[in-house]
mmCIF file of C-alpha atoms in Angstrom:
data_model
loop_
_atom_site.group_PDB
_atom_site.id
_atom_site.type_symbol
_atom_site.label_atom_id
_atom_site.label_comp_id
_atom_site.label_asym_id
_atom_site.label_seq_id
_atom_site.Cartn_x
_atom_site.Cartn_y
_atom_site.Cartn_z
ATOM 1 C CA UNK A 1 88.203 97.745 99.750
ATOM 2 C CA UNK A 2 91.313 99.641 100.857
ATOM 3 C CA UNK A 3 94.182 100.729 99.102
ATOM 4 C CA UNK A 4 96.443 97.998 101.004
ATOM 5 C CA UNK A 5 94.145 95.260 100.888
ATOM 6 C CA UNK A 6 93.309 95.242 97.360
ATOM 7 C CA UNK A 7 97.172 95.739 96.936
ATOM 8 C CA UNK A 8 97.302 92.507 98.750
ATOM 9 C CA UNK A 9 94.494 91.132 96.860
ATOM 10 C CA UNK A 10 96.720 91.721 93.456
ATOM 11 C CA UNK A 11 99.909 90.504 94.525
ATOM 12 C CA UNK A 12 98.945 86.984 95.407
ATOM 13 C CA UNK A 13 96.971 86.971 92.189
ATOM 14 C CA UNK A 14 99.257 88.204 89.731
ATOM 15 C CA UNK A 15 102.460 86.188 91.946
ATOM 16 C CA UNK A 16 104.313 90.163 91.401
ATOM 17 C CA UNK A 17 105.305 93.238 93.347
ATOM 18 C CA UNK A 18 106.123 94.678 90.066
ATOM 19 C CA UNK A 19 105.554 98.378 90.664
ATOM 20 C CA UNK A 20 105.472 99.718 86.378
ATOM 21 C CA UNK A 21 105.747 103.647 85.734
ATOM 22 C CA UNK A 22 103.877 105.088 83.458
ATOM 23 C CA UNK A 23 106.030 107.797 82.397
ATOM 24 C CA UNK A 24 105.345 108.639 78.814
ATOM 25 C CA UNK A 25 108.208 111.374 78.185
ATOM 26 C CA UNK A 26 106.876 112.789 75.158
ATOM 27 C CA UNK A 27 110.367 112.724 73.369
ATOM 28 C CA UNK A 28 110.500 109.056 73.565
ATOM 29 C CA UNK A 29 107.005 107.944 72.427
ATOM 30 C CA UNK A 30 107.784 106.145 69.325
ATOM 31 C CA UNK A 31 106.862 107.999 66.290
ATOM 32 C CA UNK A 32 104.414 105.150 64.982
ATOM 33 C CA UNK A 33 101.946 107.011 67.127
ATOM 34 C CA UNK A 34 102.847 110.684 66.924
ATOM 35 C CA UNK A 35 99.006 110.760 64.784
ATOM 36 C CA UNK A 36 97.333 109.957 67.907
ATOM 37 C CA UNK A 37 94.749 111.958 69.289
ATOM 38 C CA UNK A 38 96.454 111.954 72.042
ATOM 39 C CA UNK A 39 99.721 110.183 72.394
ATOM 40 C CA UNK A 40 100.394 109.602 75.981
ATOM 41 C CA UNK A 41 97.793 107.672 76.226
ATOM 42 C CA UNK A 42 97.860 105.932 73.207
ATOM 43 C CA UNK A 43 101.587 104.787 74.401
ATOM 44 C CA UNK A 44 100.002 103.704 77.918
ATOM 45 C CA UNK A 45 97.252 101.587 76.874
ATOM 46 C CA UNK A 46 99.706 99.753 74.840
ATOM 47 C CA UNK A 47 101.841 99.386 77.500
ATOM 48 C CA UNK A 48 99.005 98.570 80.266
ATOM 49 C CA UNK A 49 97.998 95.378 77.516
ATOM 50 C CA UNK A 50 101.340 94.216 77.344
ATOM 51 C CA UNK A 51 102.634 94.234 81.076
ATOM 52 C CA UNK A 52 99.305 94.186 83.310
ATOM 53 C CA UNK A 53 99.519 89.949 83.941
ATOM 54 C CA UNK A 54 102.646 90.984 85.248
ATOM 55 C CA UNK A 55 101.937 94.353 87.044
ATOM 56 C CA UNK A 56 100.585 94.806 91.018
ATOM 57 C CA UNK A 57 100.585 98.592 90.169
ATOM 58 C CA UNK A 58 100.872 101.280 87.928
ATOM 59 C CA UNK A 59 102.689 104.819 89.032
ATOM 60 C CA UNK A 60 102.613 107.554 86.910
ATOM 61 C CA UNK A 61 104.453 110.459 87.506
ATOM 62 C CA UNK A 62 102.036 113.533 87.491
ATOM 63 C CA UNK A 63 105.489 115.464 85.918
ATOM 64 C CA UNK A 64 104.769 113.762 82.789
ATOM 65 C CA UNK A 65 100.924 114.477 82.583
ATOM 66 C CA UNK A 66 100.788 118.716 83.286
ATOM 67 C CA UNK A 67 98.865 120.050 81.111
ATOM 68 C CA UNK A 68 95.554 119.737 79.411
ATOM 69 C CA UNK A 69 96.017 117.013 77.366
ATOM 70 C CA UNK A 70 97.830 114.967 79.771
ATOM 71 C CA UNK A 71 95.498 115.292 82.253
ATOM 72 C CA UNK A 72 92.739 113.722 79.576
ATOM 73 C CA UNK A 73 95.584 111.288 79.024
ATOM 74 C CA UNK A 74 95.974 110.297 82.636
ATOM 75 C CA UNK A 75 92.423 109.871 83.711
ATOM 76 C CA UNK A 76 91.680 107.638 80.408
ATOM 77 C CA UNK A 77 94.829 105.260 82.221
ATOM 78 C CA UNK A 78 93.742 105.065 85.113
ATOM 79 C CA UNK A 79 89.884 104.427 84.358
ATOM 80 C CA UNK A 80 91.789 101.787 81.891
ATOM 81 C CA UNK A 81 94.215 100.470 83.883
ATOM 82 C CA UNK A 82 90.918 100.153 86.998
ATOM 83 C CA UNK A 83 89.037 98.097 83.856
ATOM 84 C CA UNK A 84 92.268 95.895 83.695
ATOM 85 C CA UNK A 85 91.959 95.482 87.834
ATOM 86 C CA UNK A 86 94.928 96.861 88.679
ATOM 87 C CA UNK A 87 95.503 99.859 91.429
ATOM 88 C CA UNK A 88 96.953 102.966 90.100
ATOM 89 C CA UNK A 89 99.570 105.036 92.595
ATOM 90 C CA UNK A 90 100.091 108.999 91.548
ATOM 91 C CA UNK A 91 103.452 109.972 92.057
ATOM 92 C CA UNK A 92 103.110 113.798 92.838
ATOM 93 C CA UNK A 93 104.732 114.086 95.688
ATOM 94 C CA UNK A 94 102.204 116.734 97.103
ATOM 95 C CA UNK A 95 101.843 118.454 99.976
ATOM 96 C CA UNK A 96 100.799 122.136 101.022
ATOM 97 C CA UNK A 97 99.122 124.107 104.115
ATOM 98 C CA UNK A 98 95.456 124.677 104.500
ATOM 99 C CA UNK A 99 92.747 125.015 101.737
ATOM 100 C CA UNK A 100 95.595 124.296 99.463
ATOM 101 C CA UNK A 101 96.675 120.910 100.414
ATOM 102 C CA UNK A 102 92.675 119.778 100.949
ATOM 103 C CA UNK A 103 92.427 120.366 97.256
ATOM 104 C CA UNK A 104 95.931 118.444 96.200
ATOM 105 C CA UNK A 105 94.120 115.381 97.767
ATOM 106 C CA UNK A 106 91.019 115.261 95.884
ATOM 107 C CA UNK A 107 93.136 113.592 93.259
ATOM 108 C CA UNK A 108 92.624 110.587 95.575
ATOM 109 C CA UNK A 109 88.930 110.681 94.486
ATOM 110 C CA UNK A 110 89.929 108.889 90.898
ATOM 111 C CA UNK A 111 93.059 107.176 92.027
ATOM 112 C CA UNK A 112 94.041 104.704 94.449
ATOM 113 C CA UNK A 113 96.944 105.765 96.569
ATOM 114 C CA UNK A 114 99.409 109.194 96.145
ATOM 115 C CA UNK A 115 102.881 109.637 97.362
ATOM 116 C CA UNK A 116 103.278 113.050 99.428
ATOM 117 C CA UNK A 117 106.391 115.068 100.914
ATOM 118 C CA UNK A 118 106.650 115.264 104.710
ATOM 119 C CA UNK A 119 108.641 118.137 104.852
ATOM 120 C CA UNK A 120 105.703 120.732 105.542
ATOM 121 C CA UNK A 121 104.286 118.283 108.744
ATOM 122 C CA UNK A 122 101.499 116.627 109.693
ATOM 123 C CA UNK A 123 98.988 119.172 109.109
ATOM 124 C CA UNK A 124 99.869 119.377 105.722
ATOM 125 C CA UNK A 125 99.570 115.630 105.145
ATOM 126 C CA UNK A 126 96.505 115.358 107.310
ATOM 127 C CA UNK A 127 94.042 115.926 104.493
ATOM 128 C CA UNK A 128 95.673 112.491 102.485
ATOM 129 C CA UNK A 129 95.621 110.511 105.844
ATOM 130 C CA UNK A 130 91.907 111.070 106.681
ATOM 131 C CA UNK A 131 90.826 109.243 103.257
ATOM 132 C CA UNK A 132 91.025 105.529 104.555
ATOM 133 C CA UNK A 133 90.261 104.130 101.590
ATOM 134 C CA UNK A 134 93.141 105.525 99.635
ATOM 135 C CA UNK A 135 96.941 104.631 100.162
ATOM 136 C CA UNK A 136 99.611 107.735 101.129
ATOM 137 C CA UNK A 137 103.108 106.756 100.682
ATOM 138 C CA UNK A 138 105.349 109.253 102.431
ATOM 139 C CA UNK A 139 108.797 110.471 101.026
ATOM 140 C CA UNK A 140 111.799 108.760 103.380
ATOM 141 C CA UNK A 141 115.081 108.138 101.773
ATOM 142 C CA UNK A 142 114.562 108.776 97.795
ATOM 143 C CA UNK A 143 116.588 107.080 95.360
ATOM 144 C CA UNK A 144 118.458 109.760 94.153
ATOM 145 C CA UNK A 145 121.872 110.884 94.636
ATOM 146 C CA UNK A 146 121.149 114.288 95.957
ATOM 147 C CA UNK A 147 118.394 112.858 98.348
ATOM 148 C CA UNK A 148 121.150 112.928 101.366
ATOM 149 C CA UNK A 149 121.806 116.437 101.090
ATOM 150 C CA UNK A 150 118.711 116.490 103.605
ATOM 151 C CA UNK A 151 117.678 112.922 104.459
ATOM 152 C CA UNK A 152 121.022 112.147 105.723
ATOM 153 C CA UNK A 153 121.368 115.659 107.569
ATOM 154 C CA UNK A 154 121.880 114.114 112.037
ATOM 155 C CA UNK A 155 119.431 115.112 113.654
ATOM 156 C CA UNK A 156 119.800 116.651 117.939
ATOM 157 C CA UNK A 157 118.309 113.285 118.717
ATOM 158 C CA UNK A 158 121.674 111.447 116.712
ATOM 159 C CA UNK A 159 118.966 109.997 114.391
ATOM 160 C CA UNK A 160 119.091 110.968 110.473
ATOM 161 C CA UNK A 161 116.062 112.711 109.227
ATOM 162 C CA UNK A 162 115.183 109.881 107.036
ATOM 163 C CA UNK A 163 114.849 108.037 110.333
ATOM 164 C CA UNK A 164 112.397 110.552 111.897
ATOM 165 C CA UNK A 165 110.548 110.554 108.897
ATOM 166 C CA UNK A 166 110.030 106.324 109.095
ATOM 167 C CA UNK A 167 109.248 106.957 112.956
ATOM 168 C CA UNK A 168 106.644 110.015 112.022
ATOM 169 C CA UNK A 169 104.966 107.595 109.124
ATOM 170 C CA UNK A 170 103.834 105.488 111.996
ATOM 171 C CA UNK A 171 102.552 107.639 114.305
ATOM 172 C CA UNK A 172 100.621 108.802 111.581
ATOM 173 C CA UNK A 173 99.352 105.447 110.237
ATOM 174 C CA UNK A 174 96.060 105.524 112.550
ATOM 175 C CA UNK A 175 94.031 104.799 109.136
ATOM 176 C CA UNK A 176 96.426 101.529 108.067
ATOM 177 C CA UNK A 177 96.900 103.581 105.041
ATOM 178 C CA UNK A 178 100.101 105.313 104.920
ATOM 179 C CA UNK A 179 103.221 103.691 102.994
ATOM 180 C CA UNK A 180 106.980 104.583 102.550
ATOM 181 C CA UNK A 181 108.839 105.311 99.805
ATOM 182 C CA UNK A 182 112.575 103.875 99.966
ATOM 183 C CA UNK A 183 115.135 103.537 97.792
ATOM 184 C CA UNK A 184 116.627 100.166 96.289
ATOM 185 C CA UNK A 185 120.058 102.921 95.297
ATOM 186 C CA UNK A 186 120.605 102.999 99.671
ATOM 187 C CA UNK A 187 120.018 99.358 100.559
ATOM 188 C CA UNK A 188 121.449 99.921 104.369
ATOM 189 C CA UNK A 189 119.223 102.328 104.673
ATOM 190 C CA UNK A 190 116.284 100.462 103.118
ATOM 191 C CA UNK A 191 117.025 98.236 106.045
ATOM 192 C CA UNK A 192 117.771 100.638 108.883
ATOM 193 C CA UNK A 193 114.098 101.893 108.072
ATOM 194 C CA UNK A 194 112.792 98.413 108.026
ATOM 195 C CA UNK A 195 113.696 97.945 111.601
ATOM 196 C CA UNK A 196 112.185 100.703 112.659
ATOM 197 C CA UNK A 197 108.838 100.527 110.842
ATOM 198 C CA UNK A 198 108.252 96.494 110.345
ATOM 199 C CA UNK A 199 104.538 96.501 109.557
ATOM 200 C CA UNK A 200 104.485 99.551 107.068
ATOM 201 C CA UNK A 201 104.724 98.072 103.009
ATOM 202 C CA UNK A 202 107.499 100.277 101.175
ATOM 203 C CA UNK A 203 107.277 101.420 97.370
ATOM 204 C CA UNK A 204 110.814 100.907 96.493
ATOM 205 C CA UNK A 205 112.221 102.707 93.139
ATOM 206 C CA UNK A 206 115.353 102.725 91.730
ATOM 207 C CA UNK A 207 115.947 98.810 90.529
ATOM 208 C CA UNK A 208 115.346 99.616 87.162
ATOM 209 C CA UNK A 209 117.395 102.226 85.228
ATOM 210 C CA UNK A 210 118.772 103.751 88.681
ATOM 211 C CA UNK A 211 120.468 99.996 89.202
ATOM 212 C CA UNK A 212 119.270 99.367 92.577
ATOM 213 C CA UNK A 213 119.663 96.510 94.576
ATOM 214 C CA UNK A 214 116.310 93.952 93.553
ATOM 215 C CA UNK A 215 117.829 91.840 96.619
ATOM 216 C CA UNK A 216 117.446 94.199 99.501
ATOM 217 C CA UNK A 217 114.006 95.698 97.600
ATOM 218 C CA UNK A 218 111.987 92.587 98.194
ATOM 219 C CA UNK A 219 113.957 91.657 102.020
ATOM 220 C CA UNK A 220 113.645 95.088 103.328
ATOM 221 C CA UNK A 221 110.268 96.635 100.963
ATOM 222 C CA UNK A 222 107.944 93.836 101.882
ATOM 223 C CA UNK A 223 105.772 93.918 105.084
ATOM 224 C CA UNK A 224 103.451 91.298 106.502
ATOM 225 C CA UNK A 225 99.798 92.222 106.372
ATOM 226 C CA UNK A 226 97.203 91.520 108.776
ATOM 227 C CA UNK A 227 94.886 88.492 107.222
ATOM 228 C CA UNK A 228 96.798 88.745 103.976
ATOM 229 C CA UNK A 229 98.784 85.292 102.620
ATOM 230 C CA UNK A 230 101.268 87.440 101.048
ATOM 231 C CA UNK A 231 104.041 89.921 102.126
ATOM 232 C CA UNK A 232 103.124 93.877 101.062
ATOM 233 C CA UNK A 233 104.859 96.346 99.048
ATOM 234 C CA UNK A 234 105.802 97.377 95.794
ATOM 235 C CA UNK A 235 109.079 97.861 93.998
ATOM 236 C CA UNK A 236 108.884 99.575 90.731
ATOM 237 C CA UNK A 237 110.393 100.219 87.803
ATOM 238 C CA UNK A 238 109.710 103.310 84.800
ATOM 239 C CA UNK A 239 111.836 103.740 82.350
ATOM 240 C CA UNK A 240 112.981 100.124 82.618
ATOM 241 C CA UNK A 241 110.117 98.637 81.157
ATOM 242 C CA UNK A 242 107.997 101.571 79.543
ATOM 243 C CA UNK A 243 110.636 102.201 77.020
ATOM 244 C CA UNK A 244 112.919 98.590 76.757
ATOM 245 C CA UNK A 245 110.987 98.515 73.298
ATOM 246 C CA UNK A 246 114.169 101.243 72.126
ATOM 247 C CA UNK A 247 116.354 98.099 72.529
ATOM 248 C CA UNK A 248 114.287 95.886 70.658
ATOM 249 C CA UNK A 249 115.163 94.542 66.973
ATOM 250 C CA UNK A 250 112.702 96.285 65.419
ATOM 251 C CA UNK A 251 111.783 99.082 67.216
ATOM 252 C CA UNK A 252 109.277 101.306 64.723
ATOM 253 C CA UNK A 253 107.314 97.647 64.793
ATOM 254 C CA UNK A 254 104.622 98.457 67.228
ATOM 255 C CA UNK A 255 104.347 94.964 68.877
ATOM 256 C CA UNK A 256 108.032 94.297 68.483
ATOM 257 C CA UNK A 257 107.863 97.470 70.912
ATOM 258 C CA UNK A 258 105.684 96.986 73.614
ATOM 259 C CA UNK A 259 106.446 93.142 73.591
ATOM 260 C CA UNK A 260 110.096 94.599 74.550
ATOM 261 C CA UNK A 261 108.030 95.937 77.415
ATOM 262 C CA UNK A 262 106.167 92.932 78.422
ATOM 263 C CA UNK A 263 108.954 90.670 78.256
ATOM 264 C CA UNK A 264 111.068 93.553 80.485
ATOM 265 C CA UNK A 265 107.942 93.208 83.119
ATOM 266 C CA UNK A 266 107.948 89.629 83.378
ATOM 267 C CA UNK A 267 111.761 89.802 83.213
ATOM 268 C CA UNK A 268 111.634 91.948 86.526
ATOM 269 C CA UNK A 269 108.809 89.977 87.943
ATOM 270 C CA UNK A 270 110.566 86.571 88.026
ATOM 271 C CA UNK A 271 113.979 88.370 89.218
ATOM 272 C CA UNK A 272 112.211 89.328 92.181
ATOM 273 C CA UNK A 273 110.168 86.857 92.882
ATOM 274 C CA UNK A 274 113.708 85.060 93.372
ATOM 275 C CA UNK A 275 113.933 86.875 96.589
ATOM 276 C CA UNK A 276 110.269 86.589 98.165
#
């Protein structure tokens, strides 16, 4: 089944375009399991049991899984998080020339979509495109603050580059397989792109921590999808949910913890679910 499909598949099962990062910063893993063999993915399975009923996706960022252990820590959540029937979306951003960028995107062999940077062109993107199977979400207006230094930058053509990028993403969706990432921190821009790409689903970050507008994530993220009952996309949310346990009353109780995390899934769930 492709990437998309299943996505749709998952969303009208599950009633969520909850998007959860797996980002298990290794300062903030709570100290109940600092005796773990290894603790990333101790903290992930924990928080994959409390949040997947509520969860179309999980999206680790590779940044917090670089180095040996992590990598044994990522691939044991995603093979759990694939037992739990729910699609797992690498954020790493990659993207290279050649030989180089062929090899970046055999890391869609054991997930099921990637986000990549479109700043090196097609041909360095190409390699992520030809897997149908897999979903490619491409970098076009990032949440953060400094993401207008270039995404903003006019273009000859009096279109911003975040605009050429949205234009680009569908010339190069020949597969059905490529996605955009937008951010919910630049709502008119979330729905400048929308008009210019309708049928491509978004992943949308920045409603959690970042305080990002859920409203304009699920009215502008969302795409129809051929033969699917449900609108497509994700909107997501790391830090958010992964660590709301910090808050909790009793925070060095491990299922005081990750119920903190469960409850912060559902939370965001039902918020936007107000909006679809």
């Amino acid at each position: 089944m492709r990437f998309f499909d299943r996505l749709a598949d998952r969303i009208e099962r599950t009633d969520s375009v909850v998007s959860v990062g797996l980002d298990p910063d290794p300062d903030r893993i709570p100290a109940f399991l600092s005796d773990a063999d290894l603790p990333r993915w101790a903290f992930n399975r924990r928080i994959i049991d409390a949040t997947h009923e509520h969860a179309a996706c999980y999206k680790p960022n590779a940044a917090f899984y670089e180095d040996a252990d992590g990598w044994r820590a990522l691939k044991e959540t995603v093979a759990y998080a694939a037992g739990k029937d729910v699609p797992v979306l690498l954020d790493a951003k990659r993207a290279d020339i050649g030989n180089t960028t062929r090899r970046y995107a055999e890391v869609l062999e054991w997930v099921d979509a990637i986000t990549v940077n479109p700043y090196l062109g097609r041909d360095s993107l190409q390699p992520f495109l030809d897997r149908e199977e897999e979903g490619v979400f491409v970098l076009c207006r990032t949440s953060n603050p400094g993401g207008s230094d270039l995404q903003d930058l006019e273009l000859a053509s009096g279109e911003p580059v975040y605009e050429r990028v949205a234009a680009l993403a569908d010339v190069w969706n020949a597969n059905g397989n490529v996605g955009l990432v937008v951010g919910a921190t630049t709502p008119d821009e979330l729905a400048a792109v929308r008009e210019i790409v309708p049928g491509i689903p978004f992943l949308v970050p920045g409603v959690g921590a970042q305080g990002g507008d859920a409203e304009a994530a699920v009215e502008h993220g969302l795409a129809a999808y051929p033969d699917a009952d449900v609108d497509v996309g994700l909107v997501n949310s790391s830090r958010g949910i992964v660590f709301a346990g910090e808050e909790a009353t009793r925070p060095d109780d491990e299922a005081t913890y990750f119920g903190a995390a469960g409850d912060a899934a559902k939370r965001l769930k039902r918020r936007l679910n107000r909006h679809r």
